[in-house]
Amino acid sequence: MNKYTMVMVVRVANIRQLMALAKARWWALLARVMWFPPDRRIVKAF
């Protein structure tokens, strides 16, 4: 494997990690809104 391929693989892995993190954050936000009445603090944080 040459350097370019390595960089691409690392990039793809990073993107997947970021996507997973974003999804987890979105679900946490959704759960918070479901459990508590959506107040201005949550809207502002979003």
Short mmCIF file of N, CA and C in Angstrom, two decimals:
data_model
loop_
_atom_site.label_atom_id
_atom_site.label_comp_id
_atom_site.label_asym_id
_atom_site.label_seq_id
_atom_site.Cartn_x
_atom_site.Cartn_y
_atom_site.Cartn_z
N MET A 1 0.84 -1.20 0.00
CA MET A 1 0.00 0.00 0.00
C MET A 1 0.88 1.25 0.00
N ASN A 2 0.59 2.13 -0.92
CA ASN A 2 1.39 3.36 -0.96
C ASN A 2 0.79 4.43 -0.03
N LYS A 3 1.49 5.54 0.06
CA LYS A 3 1.10 6.59 1.00
C LYS A 3 -0.29 7.13 0.70
N TYR A 4 -0.58 7.33 -0.58
CA TYR A 4 -1.86 7.92 -0.99
C TYR A 4 -3.04 7.06 -0.53
N THR A 5 -2.90 5.75 -0.73
CA THR A 5 -3.97 4.82 -0.32
C THR A 5 -4.17 4.88 1.19
N MET A 6 -3.08 4.94 1.93
CA MET A 6 -3.15 5.02 3.38
C MET A 6 -3.93 6.26 3.80
N VAL A 7 -3.59 7.40 3.20
CA VAL A 7 -4.25 8.67 3.52
C VAL A 7 -5.74 8.57 3.23
N MET A 8 -6.08 7.98 2.09
CA MET A 8 -7.49 7.85 1.72
C MET A 8 -8.24 6.97 2.74
N VAL A 9 -7.63 5.86 3.13
CA VAL A 9 -8.26 4.94 4.09
C VAL A 9 -8.49 5.65 5.42
N VAL A 10 -7.48 6.38 5.87
CA VAL A 10 -7.59 7.12 7.13
C VAL A 10 -8.70 8.15 7.04
N ARG A 11 -8.77 8.83 5.89
CA ARG A 11 -9.79 9.87 5.70
C ARG A 11 -11.20 9.27 5.76
N VAL A 12 -11.37 8.17 5.08
CA VAL A 12 -12.68 7.50 5.06
C VAL A 12 -13.07 7.08 6.48
N ALA A 13 -12.09 6.54 7.22
CA ALA A 13 -12.34 6.11 8.59
C ALA A 13 -12.73 7.31 9.45
N ASN A 14 -12.04 8.43 9.27
CA ASN A 14 -12.35 9.64 10.03
C ASN A 14 -13.75 10.14 9.73
N ILE A 15 -14.11 10.13 8.45
CA ILE A 15 -15.44 10.59 8.04
C ILE A 15 -16.51 9.71 8.66
N ARG A 16 -16.28 8.40 8.66
CA ARG A 16 -17.25 7.47 9.25
C ARG A 16 -17.40 7.73 10.74
N GLN A 17 -16.28 8.00 11.41
CA GLN A 17 -16.29 8.27 12.84
C GLN A 17 -17.08 9.55 13.12
N LEU A 18 -16.84 10.57 12.30
CA LEU A 18 -17.54 11.84 12.46
C LEU A 18 -19.05 11.66 12.24
N MET A 19 -19.40 10.87 11.23
CA MET A 19 -20.81 10.60 10.95
C MET A 19 -21.47 9.91 12.13
N ALA A 20 -20.78 8.92 12.69
CA ALA A 20 -21.31 8.17 13.83
C ALA A 20 -21.49 9.10 15.03
N LEU A 21 -20.51 9.97 15.25
CA LEU A 21 -20.57 10.93 16.36
C LEU A 21 -21.75 11.88 16.17
N ALA A 22 -21.91 12.38 14.96
CA ALA A 22 -23.00 13.30 14.66
C ALA A 22 -24.35 12.62 14.88
N LYS A 23 -24.45 11.36 14.46
CA LYS A 23 -25.69 10.60 14.62
C LYS A 23 -26.00 10.41 16.10
N ALA A 24 -24.97 10.07 16.88
CA ALA A 24 -25.14 9.88 18.32
C ALA A 24 -25.61 11.17 18.98
N ARG A 25 -25.02 12.27 18.56
CA ARG A 25 -25.39 13.58 19.11
C ARG A 25 -26.84 13.91 18.76
N TRP A 26 -27.22 13.64 17.50
CA TRP A 26 -28.58 13.91 17.05
C TRP A 26 -29.58 13.10 17.86
N TRP A 27 -29.26 11.81 18.09
CA TRP A 27 -30.16 10.95 18.85
C TRP A 27 -30.27 11.41 20.29
N ALA A 28 -29.16 11.86 20.87
CA ALA A 28 -29.16 12.37 22.24
C ALA A 28 -30.05 13.61 22.34
N LEU A 29 -29.93 14.48 21.34
CA LEU A 29 -30.76 15.70 21.30
C LEU A 29 -32.23 15.33 21.16
N LEU A 30 -32.51 14.38 20.29
CA LEU A 30 -33.88 13.93 20.07
C LEU A 30 -34.47 13.36 21.35
N ALA A 31 -33.68 12.52 22.04
CA ALA A 31 -34.12 11.91 23.30
C ALA A 31 -34.40 12.98 24.34
N ARG A 32 -33.55 13.99 24.40
CA ARG A 32 -33.72 15.08 25.35
C ARG A 32 -35.03 15.82 25.08
N VAL A 33 -35.29 16.07 23.81
CA VAL A 33 -36.53 16.78 23.43
C VAL A 33 -37.75 15.92 23.75
N MET A 34 -37.62 14.60 23.57
CA MET A 34 -38.73 13.69 23.85
C MET A 34 -39.04 13.65 25.35
N TRP A 35 -37.95 13.58 26.16
CA TRP A 35 -38.16 13.44 27.60
C TRP A 35 -38.62 14.74 28.24
N PHE A 36 -38.03 15.85 27.83
CA PHE A 36 -38.37 17.14 28.44
C PHE A 36 -39.07 18.03 27.44
N PRO A 37 -39.95 18.89 27.89
CA PRO A 37 -40.58 19.84 26.97
C PRO A 37 -39.50 20.74 26.35
N PRO A 38 -39.55 20.91 25.04
CA PRO A 38 -38.50 21.69 24.38
C PRO A 38 -38.50 23.15 24.84
N ASP A 39 -37.53 23.50 25.65
CA ASP A 39 -37.45 24.89 26.10
C ASP A 39 -36.42 25.64 25.28
N ARG A 40 -36.24 26.90 25.55
CA ARG A 40 -35.40 27.74 24.70
C ARG A 40 -33.93 27.35 24.78
N ARG A 41 -33.52 26.81 25.92
CA ARG A 41 -32.12 26.43 26.07
C ARG A 41 -31.73 25.36 25.06
N ILE A 42 -32.58 24.35 24.88
CA ILE A 42 -32.30 23.26 23.94
C ILE A 42 -32.29 23.81 22.51
N VAL A 43 -33.26 24.66 22.20
CA VAL A 43 -33.34 25.24 20.86
C VAL A 43 -32.09 26.06 20.58
N LYS A 44 -31.64 26.83 21.59
CA LYS A 44 -30.46 27.67 21.44
C LYS A 44 -29.22 26.80 21.25
N ALA A 45 -29.13 25.70 22.02
CA ALA A 45 -27.99 24.80 21.91
C ALA A 45 -27.96 24.15 20.53
N PHE A 46 -29.15 23.85 19.98
CA PHE A 46 -29.23 23.24 18.67
C PHE A 46 -28.90 24.29 17.60
#
